Amino acid sequence: AMEPGSKRPEMASSGAYPPNPYDMQQQQHYGQMYAVMDAYASQHAQYMQAYQAHAASAAAAYHQQQQQQPPPKRLKPSTNPAPPSKCLHIGALPPYCSEQELSMLFSPFGRVEKMLIMKTKPQAFVQMESEVVATTIVNHYASTPAQLRGRIIYVQYSMHKELKEE
């Protein structure tokens, strides 16, 4: 591409012959065409400069906005834990979790009395035979995170004291 304002190649002149009107017309035509191209090129350069300035400021504004927004909610243990209870709240379960899978995690500690797996949320409630058993489970999984299908799940006391029969 040629730089705007640089010299354009001249049309080949016919040498010894008198100037050819066709050549002169061609040259004039090329001159107009080059003028239009120059105008376009400088306008394009201005647009690009404006666009880059806008893109930079828009990106800066976006990043600033992202930093101000609170991070998206994660399925993590509650920041204000419930008091000890024989009912446990299990969070961040893998999809389509079964009662058998949950039982395998909790039955080694004691008898699982009731279990309620939420259909619409990745969580469940498990009622153990006693608060002592539940406390053992919560303390164990506080030091060794519980995992189901390679995904870490959260085990904490539930706000419920009992799971009601559905």
Coordinates of N, CA and C in Angstrom, one line a residue:
A1 N 0.8 -1.2 0.0 CA 0.0 0.0 0.0 C 0.9 1.2 0.0
M2 N 0.4 2.3 -0.7 CA 1.2 3.5 -0.8 C 0.9 4.4 0.4
E3 N 1.9 5.1 0.9 CA 1.7 6.1 1.9 C 0.8 7.3 1.3
P4 N -0.1 7.8 2.1 CA -0.8 9.0 1.6 C 0.1 10.1 1.3
G5 N -0.1 10.8 0.2 CA 0.7 11.9 -0.2 C 2.0 11.5 -0.9
S6 N 2.3 10.2 -1.1 CA 3.6 9.9 -1.8 C 3.3 10.1 -3.3
K7 N 4.4 10.1 -4.0 CA 4.3 10.4 -5.5 C 3.7 9.1 -6.2
R8 N 2.9 9.4 -7.1 CA 2.2 8.4 -7.9 C 3.0 8.1 -9.2
P9 N 3.0 6.9 -9.7 CA 3.7 6.7 -11.0 C 3.0 7.5 -12.1
E10 N 3.8 8.1 -12.9 CA 3.2 8.9 -14.0 C 2.9 8.0 -15.1
M11 N 1.9 8.3 -15.9 CA 1.5 7.5 -17.1 C 2.7 7.6 -18.1
A12 N 2.9 6.5 -18.8 CA 4.0 6.5 -19.8 C 3.7 7.6 -20.8
S13 N 4.6 8.5 -21.1 CA 4.2 9.5 -22.1 C 4.7 8.9 -23.4
S14 N 4.1 9.4 -24.5 CA 4.3 8.8 -25.8 C 5.6 9.3 -26.5
G15 N 6.4 10.0 -25.7 CA 7.8 10.3 -26.2 C 7.7 11.4 -27.2
A16 N 8.1 11.1 -28.5 CA 8.3 12.1 -29.5 C 6.9 12.6 -30.1
Y17 N 5.9 11.8 -29.9 CA 4.6 12.2 -30.5 C 4.0 13.3 -29.6
P18 N 3.0 14.0 -30.2 CA 2.3 15.1 -29.5 C 1.5 14.4 -28.4
P19 N 1.2 15.1 -27.2 CA 0.5 14.5 -26.1 C -0.8 13.8 -26.6
N20 N -1.1 12.6 -26.2 CA -2.2 11.9 -26.6 C -3.4 12.3 -25.7
P21 N -4.5 12.8 -26.2 CA -5.6 13.3 -25.3 C -6.1 12.1 -24.4
Y22 N -6.0 10.9 -25.0 CA -6.5 9.8 -24.2 C -5.6 9.6 -23.0
D23 N -4.2 9.7 -23.2 CA -3.3 9.6 -22.1 C -3.6 10.6 -21.0
M24 N -3.8 11.9 -21.5 CA -4.0 13.0 -20.6 C -5.3 12.7 -19.7
Q25 N -6.3 12.2 -20.4 CA -7.6 11.9 -19.8 C -7.4 10.8 -18.7
Q26 N -6.6 9.8 -19.1 CA -6.3 8.7 -18.2 C -5.6 9.2 -17.0
Q27 N -4.6 10.1 -17.2 CA -3.8 10.6 -16.1 C -4.7 11.4 -15.1
Q28 N -5.6 12.2 -15.7 CA -6.5 13.0 -14.9 C -7.4 12.0 -14.1
H29 N -7.9 11.0 -14.8 CA -8.7 10.0 -14.1 C -8.0 9.3 -12.9
Y30 N -6.7 8.9 -13.2 CA -5.9 8.3 -12.1 C -5.7 9.3 -11.0
G31 N -5.4 10.5 -11.3 CA -5.2 11.6 -10.3 C -6.5 11.7 -9.4
Q32 N -7.7 11.7 -10.0 CA -8.9 11.7 -9.2 C -9.0 10.5 -8.3
M33 N -8.7 9.3 -8.9 CA -8.8 8.1 -8.2 C -7.9 8.1 -7.0
Y34 N -6.6 8.5 -7.2 CA -5.6 8.5 -6.2 C -6.1 9.5 -5.1
A35 N -6.7 10.6 -5.5 CA -7.1 11.6 -4.5 C -8.2 11.0 -3.6
V36 N -9.1 10.3 -4.2 CA -10.2 9.6 -3.4 C -9.6 8.5 -2.5
M37 N -8.6 7.8 -3.0 CA -8.0 6.8 -2.2 C -7.2 7.4 -1.0
D38 N -6.5 8.5 -1.3 CA -5.8 9.2 -0.2 C -6.8 9.7 0.9
A39 N -7.9 10.3 0.4 CA -8.9 10.7 1.4 C -9.4 9.6 2.2
Y40 N -9.7 8.5 1.5 CA -10.2 7.3 2.2 C -9.2 6.8 3.2
A41 N -7.9 6.7 2.8 CA -6.8 6.2 3.7 C -6.7 7.1 4.9
S42 N -6.7 8.4 4.8 CA -6.6 9.3 5.9 C -7.8 9.2 6.8
Q43 N -9.0 9.1 6.2 CA -10.2 9.0 7.0 C -10.2 7.6 7.8
H44 N -9.7 6.6 7.1 CA -9.6 5.3 7.8 C -8.6 5.3 8.9
A45 N -7.5 6.0 8.7 CA -6.5 6.2 9.8 C -7.1 6.9 11.0
Q46 N -7.9 7.9 10.8 CA -8.6 8.6 11.8 C -9.6 7.7 12.6
Y47 N -10.4 7.0 11.8 CA -11.3 6.1 12.4 C -10.6 5.0 13.3
M48 N -9.5 4.5 12.8 CA -8.8 3.5 13.5 C -8.3 4.0 14.8
Q49 N -7.7 5.3 14.7 CA -7.2 5.9 15.9 C -8.3 6.1 17.0
A50 N -9.5 6.6 16.5 CA -10.6 6.8 17.4 C -11.1 5.5 18.0
Y51 N -11.2 4.4 17.1 CA -11.6 3.1 17.5 C -10.7 2.6 18.6
Q52 N -9.4 2.7 18.4 CA -8.4 2.1 19.4 C -8.5 2.8 20.7
A53 N -8.7 4.2 20.6 CA -8.9 4.9 21.9 C -10.1 4.5 22.6
H54 N -11.2 4.3 21.8 CA -12.5 3.9 22.4 C -12.3 2.5 23.0
A55 N -11.7 1.6 22.2 CA -11.6 0.2 22.7 C -10.8 0.2 24.0
A56 N -9.7 0.9 24.1 CA -8.9 0.9 25.3 C -9.7 1.5 26.5
S57 N -10.4 2.5 26.3 CA -11.2 3.1 27.4 C -12.3 2.2 27.8
A58 N -13.0 1.5 26.8 CA -14.1 0.6 27.1 C -13.5 -0.6 27.8
A59 N -12.4 -1.1 27.4 CA -11.8 -2.2 28.2 C -11.4 -1.8 29.6
A60 N -10.9 -0.7 29.8 CA -10.5 -0.2 31.1 C -11.8 -0.1 32.0
A61 N -12.8 0.5 31.4 CA -14.1 0.6 32.1 C -14.7 -0.7 32.5
Y62 N -14.6 -1.7 31.6 CA -15.1 -3.0 31.8 C -14.4 -3.7 33.0
H63 N -13.0 -3.6 33.0 CA -12.2 -4.2 34.0 C -12.5 -3.6 35.4
Q64 N -12.7 -2.2 35.4 CA -12.9 -1.5 36.6 C -14.3 -2.0 37.2
Q65 N -15.3 -2.2 36.3 CA -16.6 -2.6 36.7 C -16.5 -4.0 37.2
Q66 N -15.7 -4.9 36.6 CA -15.6 -6.3 37.1 C -15.0 -6.3 38.5
Q67 N -14.0 -5.4 38.7 CA -13.4 -5.4 40.1 C -14.4 -5.0 41.1
Q68 N -15.3 -4.1 40.8 CA -16.3 -3.6 41.8 C -17.4 -4.6 42.1
Q69 N -17.7 -5.5 41.1 CA -18.8 -6.4 41.4 C -18.3 -7.5 42.3
P70 N -19.2 -7.9 43.2 CA -18.8 -9.1 44.1 C -18.6 -10.3 43.3
P71 N -17.7 -11.2 43.7 CA -17.5 -12.4 42.9 C -18.8 -13.2 42.9
P72 N -19.0 -14.0 41.8 CA -20.2 -14.8 41.7 C -20.3 -15.8 42.9
K73 N -21.5 -16.1 43.3 CA -21.7 -17.0 44.4 C -21.2 -18.4 44.1
R74 N -20.5 -19.0 45.0 CA -20.0 -20.4 44.8 C -20.8 -21.2 45.8
L75 N -20.8 -22.5 45.6 CA -21.5 -23.4 46.6 C -20.4 -23.7 47.6
K76 N -20.3 -22.9 48.6 CA -19.3 -23.1 49.6 C -19.9 -23.1 51.0
P77 N -19.2 -23.6 52.0 CA -19.8 -23.7 53.3 C -20.3 -22.3 53.8
S78 N -21.3 -22.4 54.6 CA -21.9 -21.1 55.1 C -20.9 -20.4 56.0
T79 N -20.9 -19.1 55.9 CA -19.9 -18.3 56.7 C -20.4 -18.3 58.2
N80 N -21.7 -18.3 58.4 CA -22.2 -18.4 59.8 C -22.7 -19.8 60.1
P81 N -21.8 -20.7 60.6 CA -22.2 -22.1 60.7 C -23.3 -22.3 61.7
A82 N -24.1 -23.3 61.4 CA -25.2 -23.7 62.3 C -24.6 -24.4 63.5
P83 N -25.3 -24.4 64.7 CA -24.8 -25.1 65.8 C -24.9 -26.6 65.6
P84 N -24.1 -27.4 66.3 CA -24.1 -28.8 66.1 C -25.5 -29.4 66.2
S85 N -25.7 -30.4 65.3 CA -27.0 -31.0 65.1 C -26.8 -32.4 64.5
K86 N -27.7 -33.3 64.7 CA -27.5 -34.6 64.1 C -27.9 -34.6 62.6
C87 N -28.4 -33.4 62.1 CA -28.7 -33.3 60.7 C -27.6 -32.5 60.1
L88 N -27.1 -33.0 58.9 CA -26.0 -32.4 58.2 C -26.5 -31.8 56.9
H89 N -25.9 -30.7 56.5 CA -26.2 -30.1 55.2 C -25.0 -30.4 54.3
I90 N -25.3 -31.0 53.1 CA -24.2 -31.4 52.2 C -24.4 -30.5 50.9
G91 N -23.3 -29.8 50.6 CA -23.4 -28.9 49.4 C -22.4 -29.2 48.3
A92 N -22.7 -28.7 47.1 CA -21.8 -28.8 45.9 C -21.8 -30.3 45.4
L93 N -22.9 -31.0 45.5 CA -23.0 -32.4 45.1 C -22.9 -32.4 43.5
P94 N -22.3 -33.5 43.0 CA -22.3 -33.7 41.6 C -23.7 -34.0 41.1
P95 N -24.0 -33.8 39.8 CA -25.4 -34.0 39.3 C -25.8 -35.4 39.5
Y96 N -27.1 -35.6 39.7 CA -27.8 -36.9 39.8 C -27.1 -37.8 40.9
C97 N -26.8 -37.2 42.0 CA -26.2 -37.9 43.1 C -27.2 -38.9 43.7
S98 N -26.8 -40.1 44.0 CA -27.7 -41.1 44.6 C -27.6 -41.2 46.1
E99 N -28.6 -41.8 46.7 CA -28.6 -42.0 48.2 C -27.5 -43.0 48.5
Q100 N -27.2 -44.0 47.6 CA -26.2 -45.0 47.9 C -24.8 -44.3 47.9
E101 N -24.6 -43.3 47.0 CA -23.3 -42.6 47.0 C -23.1 -41.9 48.3
L102 N -24.1 -41.2 48.8 CA -24.0 -40.4 50.0 C -23.8 -41.4 51.2
S103 N -24.6 -42.5 51.2 CA -24.5 -43.4 52.3 C -23.1 -43.9 52.5
M104 N -22.4 -44.1 51.3 CA -21.0 -44.7 51.4 C -20.1 -43.7 52.2
L105 N -20.4 -42.4 52.1 CA -19.5 -41.4 52.8 C -19.8 -41.3 54.2
F106 N -21.1 -41.5 54.6 CA -21.5 -41.3 56.0 C -21.7 -42.5 56.9
S107 N -22.1 -43.7 56.2 CA -22.5 -44.9 57.0 C -21.3 -45.4 57.8
P108 N -20.0 -45.3 57.3 CA -18.9 -45.8 58.2 C -18.8 -45.1 59.6
F109 N -19.4 -43.9 59.7 CA -19.3 -43.2 61.0 C -20.5 -43.6 62.0
G110 N -21.6 -44.1 61.4 CA -22.7 -44.5 62.2 C -23.9 -44.7 61.3
R111 N -25.1 -44.9 61.9 CA -26.3 -45.2 61.1 C -26.9 -43.9 60.6
V112 N -27.2 -44.0 59.2 CA -27.9 -42.9 58.6 C -29.4 -43.1 58.8
E113 N -30.1 -42.2 59.5 CA -31.5 -42.3 59.7 C -32.3 -41.9 58.6
K114 N -32.1 -40.7 58.0 CA -32.9 -40.1 56.9 C -32.0 -39.4 56.0
M115 N -32.4 -39.3 54.7 CA -31.7 -38.6 53.7 C -32.6 -37.9 52.8
L116 N -32.3 -36.6 52.5 CA -33.1 -35.9 51.5 C -32.2 -35.2 50.5
I117 N -32.3 -35.7 49.2 CA -31.5 -35.1 48.2 C -32.3 -34.1 47.4
M118 N -31.9 -32.9 47.3 CA -32.7 -31.9 46.6 C -32.6 -32.2 45.1
K119 N -33.8 -32.1 44.5 CA -33.8 -32.4 43.0 C -33.3 -31.2 42.2
T120 N -33.6 -30.0 42.7 CA -33.3 -28.8 41.9 C -32.0 -28.1 42.3
K121 N -31.4 -28.5 43.4 CA -30.2 -27.9 43.8 C -29.1 -29.0 44.1
P122 N -27.9 -28.6 44.0 CA -26.8 -29.6 44.2 C -26.5 -29.8 45.7
Q123 N -27.6 -30.1 46.5 CA -27.4 -30.3 47.9 C -28.3 -31.3 48.5
A124 N -28.0 -31.7 49.7 CA -28.7 -32.8 50.4 C -28.7 -32.6 51.9
F125 N -29.6 -33.2 52.6 CA -29.7 -33.2 54.0 C -29.6 -34.7 54.5
V126 N -28.7 -34.9 55.5 CA -28.6 -36.3 56.0 C -28.7 -36.2 57.5
Q127 N -29.6 -37.1 58.0 CA -29.8 -37.2 59.5 C -29.1 -38.4 60.0
M128 N -28.2 -38.2 60.9 CA -27.5 -39.3 61.5 C -28.2 -39.8 62.8
E129 N -27.7 -40.9 63.3 CA -28.4 -41.5 64.5 C -28.2 -40.6 65.7
S130 N -27.1 -39.8 65.8 CA -26.9 -38.9 67.0 C -26.1 -37.7 66.6
E131 N -26.1 -36.7 67.5 CA -25.3 -35.5 67.3 C -23.8 -35.9 67.4
V132 N -23.5 -36.8 68.2 CA -22.1 -37.2 68.4 C -21.5 -37.8 67.1
V133 N -22.3 -38.6 66.4 CA -21.9 -39.2 65.1 C -21.7 -38.0 64.1
A134 N -22.7 -37.1 64.1 CA -22.7 -36.0 63.1 C -21.5 -35.1 63.4
T135 N -21.2 -34.9 64.6 CA -20.0 -34.1 65.0 C -18.7 -34.7 64.5
T136 N -18.6 -36.1 64.7 CA -17.4 -36.8 64.2 C -17.3 -36.6 62.7
I137 N -18.4 -36.7 62.0 CA -18.4 -36.6 60.5 C -17.9 -35.2 60.1
V138 N -18.5 -34.1 60.7 CA -18.1 -32.7 60.4 C -16.7 -32.5 60.7
N139 N -16.2 -32.9 61.8 CA -14.8 -32.8 62.2 C -13.8 -33.5 61.2
H140 N -14.2 -34.7 60.9 CA -13.4 -35.5 60.0 C -13.3 -34.8 58.6
Y141 N -14.4 -34.4 58.0 CA -14.4 -33.8 56.7 C -13.9 -32.4 56.7
A142 N -13.8 -31.8 57.9 CA -13.2 -30.4 58.0 C -11.7 -30.5 57.7
S143 N -11.1 -31.7 58.1 CA -9.6 -31.8 57.9 C -9.3 -32.6 56.6
T144 N -10.2 -33.5 56.2 CA -10.0 -34.2 54.9 C -11.3 -34.0 54.1
P145 N -11.2 -33.0 53.1 CA -12.4 -32.7 52.4 C -13.1 -34.0 51.8
A146 N -14.4 -34.0 51.9 CA -15.2 -35.1 51.3 C -15.2 -35.0 49.8
Q147 N -15.2 -36.1 49.1 CA -15.2 -36.1 47.7 C -16.2 -37.1 47.2
L148 N -17.0 -36.7 46.1 CA -17.8 -37.6 45.4 C -17.5 -37.5 43.9
R149 N -17.2 -38.6 43.3 CA -16.8 -38.6 41.8 C -15.7 -37.5 41.6
G150 N -14.7 -37.4 42.5 CA -13.6 -36.5 42.2 C -13.9 -35.1 42.5
R151 N -15.1 -34.8 42.9 CA -15.5 -33.4 43.2 C -15.6 -33.2 44.7
I152 N -15.0 -32.1 45.2 CA -15.1 -31.8 46.6 C -16.5 -31.3 47.0
I153 N -17.1 -31.9 48.0 CA -18.4 -31.5 48.5 C -18.2 -31.0 49.9
Y154 N -19.2 -30.2 50.4 CA -19.1 -29.5 51.7 C -20.1 -30.2 52.6
V155 N -19.6 -30.5 53.8 CA -20.4 -31.1 54.9 C -20.4 -30.1 56.1
Q156 N -21.6 -29.7 56.5 CA -21.7 -28.8 57.7 C -23.0 -29.2 58.4
Y157 N -23.1 -28.6 59.6 CA -24.4 -28.8 60.3 C -25.5 -28.2 59.6
S158 N -26.7 -28.8 59.7 CA -27.9 -28.2 59.1 C -28.5 -27.3 60.2
M159 N -29.3 -26.3 59.7 CA -30.1 -25.5 60.7 C -31.2 -26.4 61.3
H160 N -31.6 -27.4 60.6 CA -32.7 -28.3 61.0 C -32.2 -29.2 62.2
K161 N -33.0 -29.5 63.1 CA -32.7 -30.4 64.2 C -33.1 -31.8 63.8
E162 N -34.1 -31.9 63.1 CA -34.7 -33.2 62.6 C -35.1 -33.0 61.1
L163 N -35.0 -34.1 60.4 CA -35.6 -34.1 59.0 C -37.0 -34.6 59.1
K164 N -37.9 -33.8 58.7 CA -39.3 -34.3 58.7 C -39.6 -35.3 57.6
E165 N -40.6 -36.2 57.9 CA -40.9 -37.2 56.9 C -41.6 -36.4 55.7
E166 N -41.2 -36.7 54.5 CA -41.8 -36.0 53.3 C -43.1 -36.6 53.0

